Amino acid sequence: MRAVEWIDDRLRMIDQRQIPFALETVNYEDYVEVARAITDMVVRGAPAIGVSAAYGMALATRQSAATDVPALLADLDTAAGVMKAARPTAVNLAWAVDHVMDVARSAAFTTPDEIRAALLDEAHRMAEDDVRTNKQIGEYGAVLIKDGDTILHHCNTGFLATVDYGTALGIIRTAHEQGKHIHVLLDETRPRLQGARLSAWECEQLGIPYDIIPDTAAGFYMRRGEVNVVMFGADRVAANGDVVNKIGSYQIAVLGHENGIPVYSAMPISTVDLTMPDGDAIPIEERDPGEVRAPYGCDIVPAHFHARNPAFDITPHRYLSGIVTECGIVLPPFTENLRKTVESKT
């Protein structure tokens, strides 16, 4: 089962809000509902969000009653705005929407039905590309993991965060499948606990040894010499190599650097945004403070207590040992080497 899949003319997603206690799926036929699912984190993870958005745009073509190309493109412009607003930080979402809009605007299409077919085909292609890309990331990144290593991993970057296989957790999966004896320390990743809930569930399925640790315990294990490498994903990477990722990534990168531990971020090249000169130029999503006060509806403080809830933080490139992509491991200087890598891909 894939995290995101087209089944019986509908988009099916694993409902990640239910894991690890239940494995449930939700079906969508309305692009507005797909956008809401992205906002509500039924689906999450930059690659999975991007492919979901592409399928959402394919649904939008089917919902449109347009009988000519200009009218359909107008309806798609509306859908694109709704989809992009679902989560502003992860660049894969906007990238995917812009990409399918470019396909829709192709001069090769003369009827709305041709566009409808083309957008669905493109969404299928993007889904298959995501799986291939993730496996390539895993192959490149696994060389960074030695037999006997303990890896500190943040958030969830496995098959649930992608169409299938995963990025940073996909690297760990590849190392495990190669027969390396490894152990993973999983940050809880508060407030939504993607590490404790999702990454631990994936490790259970794959038979990868792991321990969940409090977010605040990362430095404790690093200082004791119990961490050999730090790995996390990315939701957007600036031209200079600054990485915007799930909140908490910055602090473990700083701690890793301070303790002489290599720190790697893993993502597809589509996550690199060369239009952003550095991380400070990237918008950071602020989510409902209620997620902090009452994660998953469980009250831990009174509802009137003040809280703030940034979804992402910025890891300056100086704390990264490298960036793992499907094109290989990008090393410093990132400003030069990231651009070369992106241009070689395109």
PDB file of N, CA, C and O in Angstrom, residues 221-290:
ATOM      1  N   TYR A 221      22.275  11.998  24.436  1.00  0.00           N
ATOM      2  CA  TYR A 221      22.848  10.823  23.780  1.00  0.00           C
ATOM      3  C   TYR A 221      24.040  11.193  22.903  1.00  0.00           C
ATOM      4  O   TYR A 221      24.984  10.403  22.777  1.00  0.00           O
ATOM      5  N   MET A 222      24.013  12.370  22.314  1.00  0.00           N
ATOM      6  CA  MET A 222      25.167  12.802  21.527  1.00  0.00           C
ATOM      7  C   MET A 222      26.402  12.945  22.406  1.00  0.00           C
ATOM      8  O   MET A 222      27.494  12.484  22.059  1.00  0.00           O
ATOM      9  N   ARG A 223      26.239  13.594  23.536  1.00  0.00           N
ATOM     10  CA  ARG A 223      27.382  13.848  24.421  1.00  0.00           C
ATOM     11  C   ARG A 223      27.962  12.546  24.974  1.00  0.00           C
ATOM     12  O   ARG A 223      29.167  12.455  25.226  1.00  0.00           O
ATOM     13  N   ARG A 224      27.129  11.546  25.133  1.00  0.00           N
ATOM     14  CA  ARG A 224      27.586  10.233  25.618  1.00  0.00           C
ATOM     15  C   ARG A 224      28.254   9.402  24.521  1.00  0.00           C
ATOM     16  O   ARG A 224      28.709   8.283  24.776  1.00  0.00           O
ATOM     17  N   GLY A 225      28.267   9.928  23.297  1.00  0.00           N
ATOM     18  CA  GLY A 225      28.887   9.198  22.203  1.00  0.00           C
ATOM     19  C   GLY A 225      28.028   8.098  21.617  1.00  0.00           C
ATOM     20  O   GLY A 225      28.539   7.189  20.958  1.00  0.00           O
ATOM     21  N   GLU A 226      26.720   8.189  21.831  1.00  0.00           N
ATOM     22  CA  GLU A 226      25.823   7.136  21.374  1.00  0.00           C
ATOM     23  C   GLU A 226      25.165   7.441  20.028  1.00  0.00           C
ATOM     24  O   GLU A 226      24.291   6.691  19.590  1.00  0.00           O
ATOM     25  N   VAL A 227      25.562   8.518  19.380  1.00  0.00           N
ATOM     26  CA  VAL A 227      25.014   8.870  18.068  1.00  0.00           C
ATOM     27  C   VAL A 227      26.179   8.992  17.084  1.00  0.00           C
ATOM     28  O   VAL A 227      27.145   9.704  17.352  1.00  0.00           O
ATOM     29  N   ASN A 228      26.065   8.300  15.953  1.00  0.00           N
ATOM     30  CA  ASN A 228      27.117   8.348  14.933  1.00  0.00           C
ATOM     31  C   ASN A 228      26.797   9.282  13.786  1.00  0.00           C
ATOM     32  O   ASN A 228      27.701   9.815  13.130  1.00  0.00           O
ATOM     33  N   VAL A 229      25.516   9.476  13.505  1.00  0.00           N
ATOM     34  CA  VAL A 229      25.114  10.346  12.395  1.00  0.00           C
ATOM     35  C   VAL A 229      23.708  10.871  12.663  1.00  0.00           C
ATOM     36  O   VAL A 229      22.890  10.188  13.292  1.00  0.00           O
ATOM     37  N   VAL A 230      23.451  12.093  12.230  1.00  0.00           N
ATOM     38  CA  VAL A 230      22.128  12.721  12.359  1.00  0.00           C
ATOM     39  C   VAL A 230      21.536  12.856  10.962  1.00  0.00           C
ATOM     40  O   VAL A 230      22.212  13.308  10.029  1.00  0.00           O
ATOM     41  N   MET A 231      20.259  12.464  10.819  1.00  0.00           N
ATOM     42  CA  MET A 231      19.595  12.563   9.518  1.00  0.00           C
ATOM     43  C   MET A 231      18.175  13.094   9.671  1.00  0.00           C
ATOM     44  O   MET A 231      17.448  12.691  10.587  1.00  0.00           O
ATOM     45  N   PHE A 232      17.807  14.007   8.777  1.00  0.00           N
ATOM     46  CA  PHE A 232      16.422  14.467   8.701  1.00  0.00           C
ATOM     47  C   PHE A 232      16.120  14.852   7.260  1.00  0.00           C
ATOM     48  O   PHE A 232      16.993  14.825   6.393  1.00  0.00           O
ATOM     49  N   GLY A 233      14.887  15.202   6.995  1.00  0.00           N
ATOM     50  CA  GLY A 233      14.463  15.533   5.640  1.00  0.00           C
ATOM     51  C   GLY A 233      14.524  17.022   5.376  1.00  0.00           C
ATOM     52  O   GLY A 233      15.331  17.748   5.961  1.00  0.00           O
ATOM     53  N   ALA A 234      13.665  17.489   4.480  1.00  0.00           N
ATOM     54  CA  ALA A 234      13.594  18.916   4.163  1.00  0.00           C
ATOM     55  C   ALA A 234      12.258  19.208   3.505  1.00  0.00           C
ATOM     56  O   ALA A 234      11.740  18.393   2.737  1.00  0.00           O
ATOM     57  N   ASP A 235      11.714  20.376   3.827  1.00  0.00           N
ATOM     58  CA  ASP A 235      10.500  20.850   3.163  1.00  0.00           C
ATOM     59  C   ASP A 235      10.808  21.927   2.128  1.00  0.00           C
ATOM     60  O   ASP A 235      10.030  22.132   1.203  1.00  0.00           O
ATOM     61  N   ARG A 236      11.924  22.607   2.303  1.00  0.00           N
ATOM     62  CA  ARG A 236      12.424  23.525   1.283  1.00  0.00           C
ATOM     63  C   ARG A 236      13.895  23.812   1.587  1.00  0.00           C
ATOM     64  O   ARG A 236      14.277  23.953   2.742  1.00  0.00           O
ATOM     65  N   VAL A 237      14.691  23.889   0.526  1.00  0.00           N
ATOM     66  CA  VAL A 237      16.115  24.180   0.664  1.00  0.00           C
ATOM     67  C   VAL A 237      16.426  25.429  -0.143  1.00  0.00           C
ATOM     68  O   VAL A 237      16.092  25.510  -1.332  1.00  0.00           O
ATOM     69  N   ALA A 238      17.034  26.410   0.506  1.00  0.00           N
ATOM     70  CA  ALA A 238      17.390  27.660  -0.172  1.00  0.00           C
ATOM     71  C   ALA A 238      18.634  27.468  -1.028  1.00  0.00           C
ATOM     72  O   ALA A 238      19.353  26.465  -0.914  1.00  0.00           O
ATOM     73  N   ALA A 239      18.906  28.466  -1.880  1.00  0.00           N
ATOM     74  CA  ALA A 239      20.024  28.380  -2.816  1.00  0.00           C
ATOM     75  C   ALA A 239      21.367  28.226  -2.117  1.00  0.00           C
ATOM     76  O   ALA A 239      22.302  27.633  -2.669  1.00  0.00           O
ATOM     77  N   ASN A 240      21.485  28.742  -0.889  1.00  0.00           N
ATOM     78  CA  ASN A 240      22.760  28.659  -0.172  1.00  0.00           C
ATOM     79  C   ASN A 240      22.889  27.396   0.671  1.00  0.00           C
ATOM     80  O   ASN A 240      23.883  27.221   1.376  1.00  0.00           O
ATOM     81  N   GLY A 241      21.870  26.522   0.624  1.00  0.00           N
ATOM     82  CA  GLY A 241      21.926  25.275   1.381  1.00  0.00           C
ATOM     83  C   GLY A 241      21.229  25.315   2.716  1.00  0.00           C
ATOM     84  O   GLY A 241      21.182  24.291   3.417  1.00  0.00           O
ATOM     85  N   ASP A 242      20.674  26.472   3.127  1.00  0.00           N
ATOM     86  CA  ASP A 242      19.870  26.507   4.347  1.00  0.00           C
ATOM     87  C   ASP A 242      18.663  25.595   4.168  1.00  0.00           C
ATOM     88  O   ASP A 242      18.004  25.610   3.115  1.00  0.00           O
ATOM     89  N   VAL A 243      18.361  24.808   5.187  1.00  0.00           N
ATOM     90  CA  VAL A 243      17.285  23.820   5.095  1.00  0.00           C
ATOM     91  C   VAL A 243      16.137  24.201   6.026  1.00  0.00           C
ATOM     92  O   VAL A 243      16.338  24.398   7.230  1.00  0.00           O
ATOM     93  N   VAL A 244      14.961  24.318   5.461  1.00  0.00           N
ATOM     94  CA  VAL A 244      13.744  24.480   6.260  1.00  0.00           C
ATOM     95  C   VAL A 244      13.119  23.101   6.419  1.00  0.00           C
ATOM     96  O   VAL A 244      12.825  22.425   5.420  1.00  0.00           O
ATOM     97  N   ASN A 245      12.962  22.676   7.643  1.00  0.00           N
ATOM     98  CA  ASN A 245      12.422  21.341   7.922  1.00  0.00           C
ATOM     99  C   ASN A 245      11.596  21.397   9.204  1.00  0.00           C
ATOM    100  O   ASN A 245      11.493  22.443   9.855  1.00  0.00           O
ATOM    101  N   LYS A 246      11.024  20.278   9.554  1.00  0.00           N
ATOM    102  CA  LYS A 246      10.171  20.190  10.738  1.00  0.00           C
ATOM    103  C   LYS A 246      10.846  20.822  11.951  1.00  0.00           C
ATOM    104  O   LYS A 246      12.033  20.631  12.186  1.00  0.00           O
ATOM    105  N   ILE A 247      10.068  21.556  12.716  1.00  0.00           N
ATOM    106  CA  ILE A 247      10.578  22.248  13.899  1.00  0.00           C
ATOM    107  C   ILE A 247      11.364  21.270  14.783  1.00  0.00           C
ATOM    108  O   ILE A 247      10.917  20.151  15.047  1.00  0.00           O
ATOM    109  N   GLY A 248      12.525  21.695  15.206  1.00  0.00           N
ATOM    110  CA  GLY A 248      13.412  20.845  15.997  1.00  0.00           C
ATOM    111  C   GLY A 248      14.640  20.382  15.235  1.00  0.00           C
ATOM    112  O   GLY A 248      15.616  19.920  15.838  1.00  0.00           O
ATOM    113  N   SER A 249      14.610  20.521  13.911  1.00  0.00           N
ATOM    114  CA  SER A 249      15.762  20.108  13.106  1.00  0.00           C
ATOM    115  C   SER A 249      16.979  20.980  13.397  1.00  0.00           C
ATOM    116  O   SER A 249      18.119  20.488  13.466  1.00  0.00           O
ATOM    117  N   TYR A 250      16.745  22.262  13.559  1.00  0.00           N
ATOM    118  CA  TYR A 250      17.843  23.208  13.809  1.00  0.00           C
ATOM    119  C   TYR A 250      18.617  22.824  15.061  1.00  0.00           C
ATOM    120  O   TYR A 250      19.853  22.769  15.061  1.00  0.00           O
ATOM    121  N   GLN A 251      17.902  22.537  16.125  1.00  0.00           N
ATOM    122  CA  GLN A 251      18.600  22.285  17.389  1.00  0.00           C
ATOM    123  C   GLN A 251      19.431  21.004  17.337  1.00  0.00           C
ATOM    124  O   GLN A 251      20.542  20.952  17.884  1.00  0.00           O
ATOM    125  N   ILE A 252      18.939  19.960  16.648  1.00  0.00           N
ATOM    126  CA  ILE A 252      19.753  18.742  16.607  1.00  0.00           C
ATOM    127  C   ILE A 252      20.933  18.899  15.642  1.00  0.00           C
ATOM    128  O   ILE A 252      21.978  18.268  15.836  1.00  0.00           O
ATOM    129  N   ALA A 253      20.779  19.754  14.635  1.00  0.00           N
ATOM    130  CA  ALA A 253      21.921  20.021  13.746  1.00  0.00           C
ATOM    131  C   ALA A 253      23.018  20.763  14.495  1.00  0.00           C
ATOM    132  O   ALA A 253      24.209  20.451  14.351  1.00  0.00           O
ATOM    133  N   VAL A 254      22.638  21.757  15.297  1.00  0.00           N
ATOM    134  CA  VAL A 254      23.622  22.498  16.097  1.00  0.00           C
ATOM    135  C   VAL A 254      24.303  21.557  17.091  1.00  0.00           C
ATOM    136  O   VAL A 254      25.528  21.574  17.244  1.00  0.00           O
ATOM    137  N   LEU A 255      23.515  20.718  17.758  1.00  0.00           N
ATOM    138  CA  LEU A 255      24.076  19.787  18.726  1.00  0.00           C
ATOM    139  C   LEU A 255      24.999  18.774  18.052  1.00  0.00           C
ATOM    140  O   LEU A 255      26.059  18.423  18.585  1.00  0.00           O
ATOM    141  N   GLY A 256      24.600  18.308  16.877  1.00  0.00           N
ATOM    142  CA  GLY A 256      25.460  17.381  16.151  1.00  0.00           C
ATOM    143  C   GLY A 256      26.782  18.021  15.779  1.00  0.00           C
ATOM    144  O   GLY A 256      27.856  17.440  15.965  1.00  0.00           O
ATOM    145  N   HIS A 257      26.708  19.241  15.267  1.00  0.00           N
ATOM    146  CA  HIS A 257      27.921  19.982  14.891  1.00  0.00           C
ATOM    147  C   HIS A 257      28.821  20.202  16.102  1.00  0.00           C
ATOM    148  O   HIS A 257      30.044  20.019  16.031  1.00  0.00           O
ATOM    149  N   GLU A 258      28.236  20.572  17.209  1.00  0.00           N
ATOM    150  CA  GLU A 258      28.988  20.834  18.441  1.00  0.00           C
ATOM    151  C   GLU A 258      29.695  19.577  18.945  1.00  0.00           C
ATOM    152  O   GLU A 258      30.794  19.651  19.507  1.00  0.00           O
ATOM    153  N   ASN A 259      29.064  18.413  18.711  1.00  0.00           N
ATOM    154  CA  ASN A 259      29.623  17.153  19.200  1.00  0.00           C
ATOM    155  C   ASN A 259      30.412  16.392  18.137  1.00  0.00           C
ATOM    156  O   ASN A 259      30.779  15.228  18.363  1.00  0.00           O
ATOM    157  N   GLY A 260      30.685  17.043  17.011  1.00  0.00           N
ATOM    158  CA  GLY A 260      31.498  16.420  15.979  1.00  0.00           C
ATOM    159  C   GLY A 260      30.819  15.271  15.259  1.00  0.00           C
ATOM    160  O   GLY A 260      31.483  14.354  14.761  1.00  0.00           O
ATOM    161  N   ILE A 261      29.490  15.328  15.177  1.00  0.00           N
ATOM    162  CA  ILE A 261      28.711  14.270  14.533  1.00  0.00           C
ATOM    163  C   ILE A 261      28.235  14.768  13.169  1.00  0.00           C
ATOM    164  O   ILE A 261      27.681  15.869  13.075  1.00  0.00           O
ATOM    165  N   PRO A 262      28.423  14.010  12.098  1.00  0.00           N
ATOM    166  CA  PRO A 262      27.952  14.469  10.784  1.00  0.00           C
ATOM    167  C   PRO A 262      26.432  14.596  10.729  1.00  0.00           C
ATOM    168  O   PRO A 262      25.714  13.762  11.300  1.00  0.00           O
ATOM    169  N   VAL A 263      25.974  15.633  10.071  1.00  0.00           N
ATOM    170  CA  VAL A 263      24.544  15.940   9.972  1.00  0.00           C
ATOM    171  C   VAL A 263      24.171  16.017   8.499  1.00  0.00           C
ATOM    172  O   VAL A 263      24.787  16.769   7.732  1.00  0.00           O
ATOM    173  N   TYR A 264      23.158  15.250   8.101  1.00  0.00           N
ATOM    174  CA  TYR A 264      22.742  15.221   6.703  1.00  0.00           C
ATOM    175  C   TYR A 264      21.242  15.465   6.581  1.00  0.00           C
ATOM    176  O   TYR A 264      20.451  14.941   7.380  1.00  0.00           O
ATOM    177  N   SER A 265      20.887  16.236   5.564  1.00  0.00           N
ATOM    178  CA  SER A 265      19.494  16.412   5.182  1.00  0.00           C
ATOM    179  C   SER A 265      19.289  15.692   3.863  1.00  0.00           C
ATOM    180  O   SER A 265      20.161  15.725   2.989  1.00  0.00           O
ATOM    181  N   ALA A 266      18.142  15.012   3.717  1.00  0.00           N
ATOM    182  CA  ALA A 266      17.876  14.234   2.507  1.00  0.00           C
ATOM    183  C   ALA A 266      16.567  14.668   1.882  1.00  0.00           C
ATOM    184  O   ALA A 266      15.553  14.823   2.587  1.00  0.00           O
ATOM    185  N   MET A 267      16.582  14.855   0.557  1.00  0.00           N
ATOM    186  CA  MET A 267      15.374  15.285  -0.142  1.00  0.00           C
ATOM    187  C   MET A 267      15.547  15.165  -1.649  1.00  0.00           C
ATOM    188  O   MET A 267      16.676  15.123  -2.139  1.00  0.00           O
ATOM    189  N   PRO A 268      14.439  15.127  -2.394  1.00  0.00           N
ATOM    190  CA  PRO A 268      14.559  15.179  -3.851  1.00  0.00           C
ATOM    191  C   PRO A 268      14.970  16.574  -4.307  1.00  0.00           C
ATOM    192  O   PRO A 268      14.737  17.563  -3.605  1.00  0.00           O
ATOM    193  N   ILE A 269      15.564  16.647  -5.468  1.00  0.00           N
ATOM    194  CA  ILE A 269      16.025  17.924  -6.014  1.00  0.00           C
ATOM    195  C   ILE A 269      14.872  18.925  -6.146  1.00  0.00           C
ATOM    196  O   ILE A 269      15.076  20.132  -6.049  1.00  0.00           O
ATOM    197  N   SER A 270      13.653  18.433  -6.334  1.00  0.00           N
ATOM    198  CA  SER A 270      12.498  19.337  -6.459  1.00  0.00           C
ATOM    199  C   SER A 270      12.262  20.159  -5.204  1.00  0.00           C
ATOM    200  O   SER A 270      11.539  21.158  -5.235  1.00  0.00           O
ATOM    201  N   THR A 271      12.879  19.768  -4.090  1.00  0.00           N
ATOM    202  CA  THR A 271      12.728  20.510  -2.833  1.00  0.00           C
ATOM    203  C   THR A 271      13.649  21.724  -2.777  1.00  0.00           C
ATOM    204  O   THR A 271      13.479  22.601  -1.935  1.00  0.00           O
ATOM    205  N   VAL A 272      14.644  21.778  -3.657  1.00  0.00           N
ATOM    206  CA  VAL A 272      15.558  22.921  -3.697  1.00  0.00           C
ATOM    207  C   VAL A 272      14.883  24.080  -4.419  1.00  0.00           C
ATOM    208  O   VAL A 272      14.368  23.927  -5.524  1.00  0.00           O
ATOM    209  N   ASP A 273      14.884  25.245  -3.776  1.00  0.00           N
ATOM    210  CA  ASP A 273      14.243  26.445  -4.333  1.00  0.00           C
ATOM    211  C   ASP A 273      15.316  27.509  -4.554  1.00  0.00           C
ATOM    212  O   ASP A 273      15.664  28.261  -3.637  1.00  0.00           O
ATOM    213  N   LEU A 274      15.840  27.541  -5.760  1.00  0.00           N
ATOM    214  CA  LEU A 274      16.925  28.477  -6.060  1.00  0.00           C
ATOM    215  C   LEU A 274      16.465  29.927  -6.077  1.00  0.00           C
ATOM    216  O   LEU A 274      17.302  30.840  -6.104  1.00  0.00           O
ATOM    217  N   THR A 275      15.155  30.168  -6.046  1.00  0.00           N
ATOM    218  CA  THR A 275      14.664  31.551  -5.994  1.00  0.00           C
ATOM    219  C   THR A 275      14.809  32.143  -4.599  1.00  0.00           C
ATOM    220  O   THR A 275      14.673  33.359  -4.428  1.00  0.00           O
ATOM    221  N   MET A 276      15.045  31.293  -3.607  1.00  0.00           N
ATOM    222  CA  MET A 276      15.217  31.754  -2.232  1.00  0.00           C
ATOM    223  C   MET A 276      16.704  31.839  -1.918  1.00  0.00           C
ATOM    224  O   MET A 276      17.387  30.811  -1.890  1.00  0.00           O
ATOM    225  N   PRO A 277      17.250  33.034  -1.695  1.00  0.00           N
ATOM    226  CA  PRO A 277      18.695  33.151  -1.475  1.00  0.00           C
ATOM    227  C   PRO A 277      19.171  32.467  -0.206  1.00  0.00           C
ATOM    228  O   PRO A 277      20.282  31.937  -0.154  1.00  0.00           O
ATOM    229  N   ASP A 278      18.323  32.477   0.830  1.00  0.00           N
ATOM    230  CA  ASP A 278      18.685  31.843   2.098  1.00  0.00           C
ATOM    231  C   ASP A 278      17.410  31.459   2.842  1.00  0.00           C
ATOM    232  O   ASP A 278      16.295  31.769   2.414  1.00  0.00           O
ATOM    233  N   GLY A 279      17.586  30.783   3.956  1.00  0.00           N
ATOM    234  CA  GLY A 279      16.438  30.287   4.701  1.00  0.00           C
ATOM    235  C   GLY A 279      15.520  31.365   5.236  1.00  0.00           C
ATOM    236  O   GLY A 279      14.308  31.154   5.358  1.00  0.00           O
ATOM    237  N   ASP A 280      16.072  32.524   5.549  1.00  0.00           N
ATOM    238  CA  ASP A 280      15.248  33.594   6.111  1.00  0.00           C
ATOM    239  C   ASP A 280      14.229  34.133   5.117  1.00  0.00           C
ATOM    240  O   ASP A 280      13.271  34.799   5.505  1.00  0.00           O
ATOM    241  N   ALA A 281      14.428  33.854   3.832  1.00  0.00           N
ATOM    242  CA  ALA A 281      13.483  34.317   2.811  1.00  0.00           C
ATOM    243  C   ALA A 281      12.278  33.389   2.671  1.00  0.00           C
ATOM    244  O   ALA A 281      11.316  33.721   1.979  1.00  0.00           O
ATOM    245  N   ILE A 282      12.315  32.239   3.319  1.00  0.00           N
ATOM    246  CA  ILE A 282      11.267  31.227   3.166  1.00  0.00           C
ATOM    247  C   ILE A 282      10.169  31.441   4.211  1.00  0.00           C
ATOM    248  O   ILE A 282      10.463  31.584   5.401  1.00  0.00           O
ATOM    249  N   PRO A 283       8.904  31.471   3.806  1.00  0.00           N
ATOM    250  CA  PRO A 283       7.816  31.649   4.776  1.00  0.00           C
ATOM    251  C   PRO A 283       7.701  30.430   5.693  1.00  0.00           C
ATOM    252  O   PRO A 283       7.792  29.292   5.235  1.00  0.00           O
ATOM    253  N   ILE A 284       7.520  30.684   6.972  1.00  0.00           N
ATOM    254  CA  ILE A 284       7.398  29.613   7.962  1.00  0.00           C
ATOM    255  C   ILE A 284       5.945  29.525   8.427  1.00  0.00           C
ATOM    256  O   ILE A 284       5.382  30.500   8.927  1.00  0.00           O
ATOM    257  N   GLU A 285       5.371  28.357   8.261  1.00  0.00           N
ATOM    258  CA  GLU A 285       3.971  28.140   8.635  1.00  0.00           C
ATOM    259  C   GLU A 285       3.810  28.154  10.159  1.00  0.00           C
ATOM    260  O   GLU A 285       4.553  27.493  10.877  1.00  0.00           O
ATOM    261  N   GLU A 286       2.839  28.915  10.625  1.00  0.00           N
ATOM    262  CA  GLU A 286       2.438  28.911  12.042  1.00  0.00           C
ATOM    263  C   GLU A 286       1.117  28.153  12.135  1.00  0.00           C
ATOM    264  O   GLU A 286       0.121  28.551  11.539  1.00  0.00           O
ATOM    265  N   ARG A 287       1.103  27.076  12.875  1.00  0.00           N
ATOM    266  CA  ARG A 287      -0.099  26.261  12.988  1.00  0.00           C
ATOM    267  C   ARG A 287      -0.886  26.612  14.252  1.00  0.00           C
ATOM    268  O   ARG A 287      -0.437  27.400  15.089  1.00  0.00           O
ATOM    269  N   ASP A 288      -2.036  26.014  14.382  1.00  0.00           N
ATOM    270  CA  ASP A 288      -2.947  26.260  15.492  1.00  0.00           C
ATOM    271  C   ASP A 288      -2.244  25.997  16.827  1.00  0.00           C
ATOM    272  O   ASP A 288      -1.741  24.890  17.053  1.00  0.00           O
ATOM    273  N   PRO A 289      -2.194  26.980  17.729  1.00  0.00           N
ATOM    274  CA  PRO A 289      -1.581  26.745  19.052  1.00  0.00           C
ATOM    275  C   PRO A 289      -2.258  25.634  19.836  1.00  0.00           C
ATOM    276  O   PRO A 289      -1.662  25.065  20.760  1.00  0.00           O
ATOM    277  N   GLY A 290      -3.485  25.302  19.455  1.00  0.00           N
ATOM    278  CA  GLY A 290      -4.177  24.211  20.128  1.00  0.00           C
ATOM    279  C   GLY A 290      -3.464  22.883  19.987  1.00  0.00           C
ATOM    280  O   GLY A 290      -3.613  21.995  20.840  1.00  0.00           O
TER     281      GLY A 290
END
